[in-house]
Short mmCIF file of C-alpha atoms in Angstrom, two decimals:
data_model
loop_
_atom_site.label_atom_id
_atom_site.label_comp_id
_atom_site.label_asym_id
_atom_site.label_seq_id
_atom_site.Cartn_x
_atom_site.Cartn_y
_atom_site.Cartn_z
CA UNK V 1 93.11 62.18 71.38
CA UNK V 2 94.30 63.04 74.87
CA UNK V 3 97.51 63.27 76.80
CA UNK V 4 97.08 62.40 80.47
CA UNK V 5 99.73 63.67 82.89
CA UNK V 6 99.35 61.98 86.26
CA UNK V 7 100.64 63.64 89.39
CA UNK V 8 100.27 62.92 93.07
CA UNK V 9 101.97 61.39 96.08
CA UNK V 10 103.37 57.87 96.23
CA UNK V 11 100.58 55.35 96.69
CA UNK V 12 97.81 57.63 95.40
CA UNK V 13 96.80 55.24 92.59
CA UNK V 14 98.47 56.93 89.63
CA UNK V 15 99.78 53.71 88.13
CA UNK V 16 96.52 51.86 88.70
CA UNK V 17 94.65 54.59 86.84
CA UNK V 18 97.32 54.72 84.12
CA UNK V 19 96.97 50.97 83.56
CA UNK V 20 93.19 51.35 83.24
CA UNK V 21 93.69 53.94 80.52
CA UNK V 22 96.27 51.69 78.88
CA UNK V 23 93.80 48.79 78.86
CA UNK V 24 91.47 51.02 76.82
CA UNK V 25 94.13 51.64 74.17
CA UNK V 26 96.35 54.44 75.49
CA UNK V 27 100.13 54.22 75.33
CA UNK V 28 101.52 54.40 78.87
CA UNK V 29 104.97 55.70 79.79
CA UNK V 30 106.10 54.95 83.35
CA UNK V 31 109.34 56.49 84.58
CA UNK V 32 109.56 53.97 87.45
CA UNK V 33 109.31 51.00 85.10
CA UNK V 34 111.70 52.40 82.50
CA UNK V 35 114.30 53.40 85.08
CA UNK V 36 114.26 49.97 86.68
CA UNK V 37 114.42 48.16 83.37
CA UNK V 38 117.13 50.33 81.84
CA UNK V 39 119.34 51.06 84.84
CA UNK V 40 118.44 48.71 87.68
CA UNK V 41 118.15 49.68 91.33
CA UNK V 42 120.23 51.71 93.75
CA UNK V 43 121.75 54.36 91.51
CA UNK V 44 123.64 57.23 93.12
CA UNK V 45 121.23 60.18 93.38
CA UNK V 46 123.05 62.42 90.89
CA UNK V 47 123.17 59.60 88.31
CA UNK V 48 119.52 58.75 88.90
CA UNK V 49 118.45 62.37 88.43
CA UNK V 50 120.30 62.66 85.09
CA UNK V 51 118.94 59.37 83.79
CA UNK V 52 115.42 60.21 84.91
CA UNK V 53 115.65 63.50 83.04
CA UNK V 54 116.74 61.59 79.93
CA UNK V 55 113.77 59.21 80.22
CA UNK V 56 111.36 62.09 80.64
CA UNK V 57 112.75 63.87 77.58
CA UNK V 58 112.26 60.67 75.57
CA UNK V 59 108.70 60.28 76.88
CA UNK V 60 107.85 63.85 75.93
CA UNK V 61 109.34 63.46 72.45
CA UNK V 62 107.41 60.22 71.88
CA UNK V 63 104.24 61.74 73.35
CA UNK V 64 104.44 64.61 70.91
CA UNK V 65 104.78 62.24 67.96
CA UNK V 66 101.99 59.94 69.15
CA UNK V 67 99.65 62.86 69.85
CA UNK V 68 100.34 64.22 66.39
CA UNK V 69 98.90 61.02 64.87
CA UNK V 70 95.97 60.85 67.29
CA UNK V 71 97.16 58.27 69.81
CA UNK V 72 96.12 58.71 73.44
CA UNK V 73 99.10 58.82 75.85
CA UNK V 74 99.45 58.47 79.62
CA UNK V 75 102.50 59.90 81.39
CA UNK V 76 102.82 58.04 84.70
CA UNK V 77 105.90 59.88 85.88
CA UNK V 78 104.96 61.39 89.23
CA UNK V 79 106.07 64.86 88.14
#
């Protein structure tokens, strides 16, 4: 079991790599995808920051549970 935490600048290929790991069975959490799906676009910065923090807390909680049962996880969150 592994937890992959992907970091790097925009356009570096983090999501492409994360999707490759996902295709091999990992569970992938993407802050960009969740934020867009849950909250839409063009949030005021202070609202976006709070909601992003909430998403990340959820990802980390779920990652801990998944790792506990041996599931590989990819955090595609930019960090």
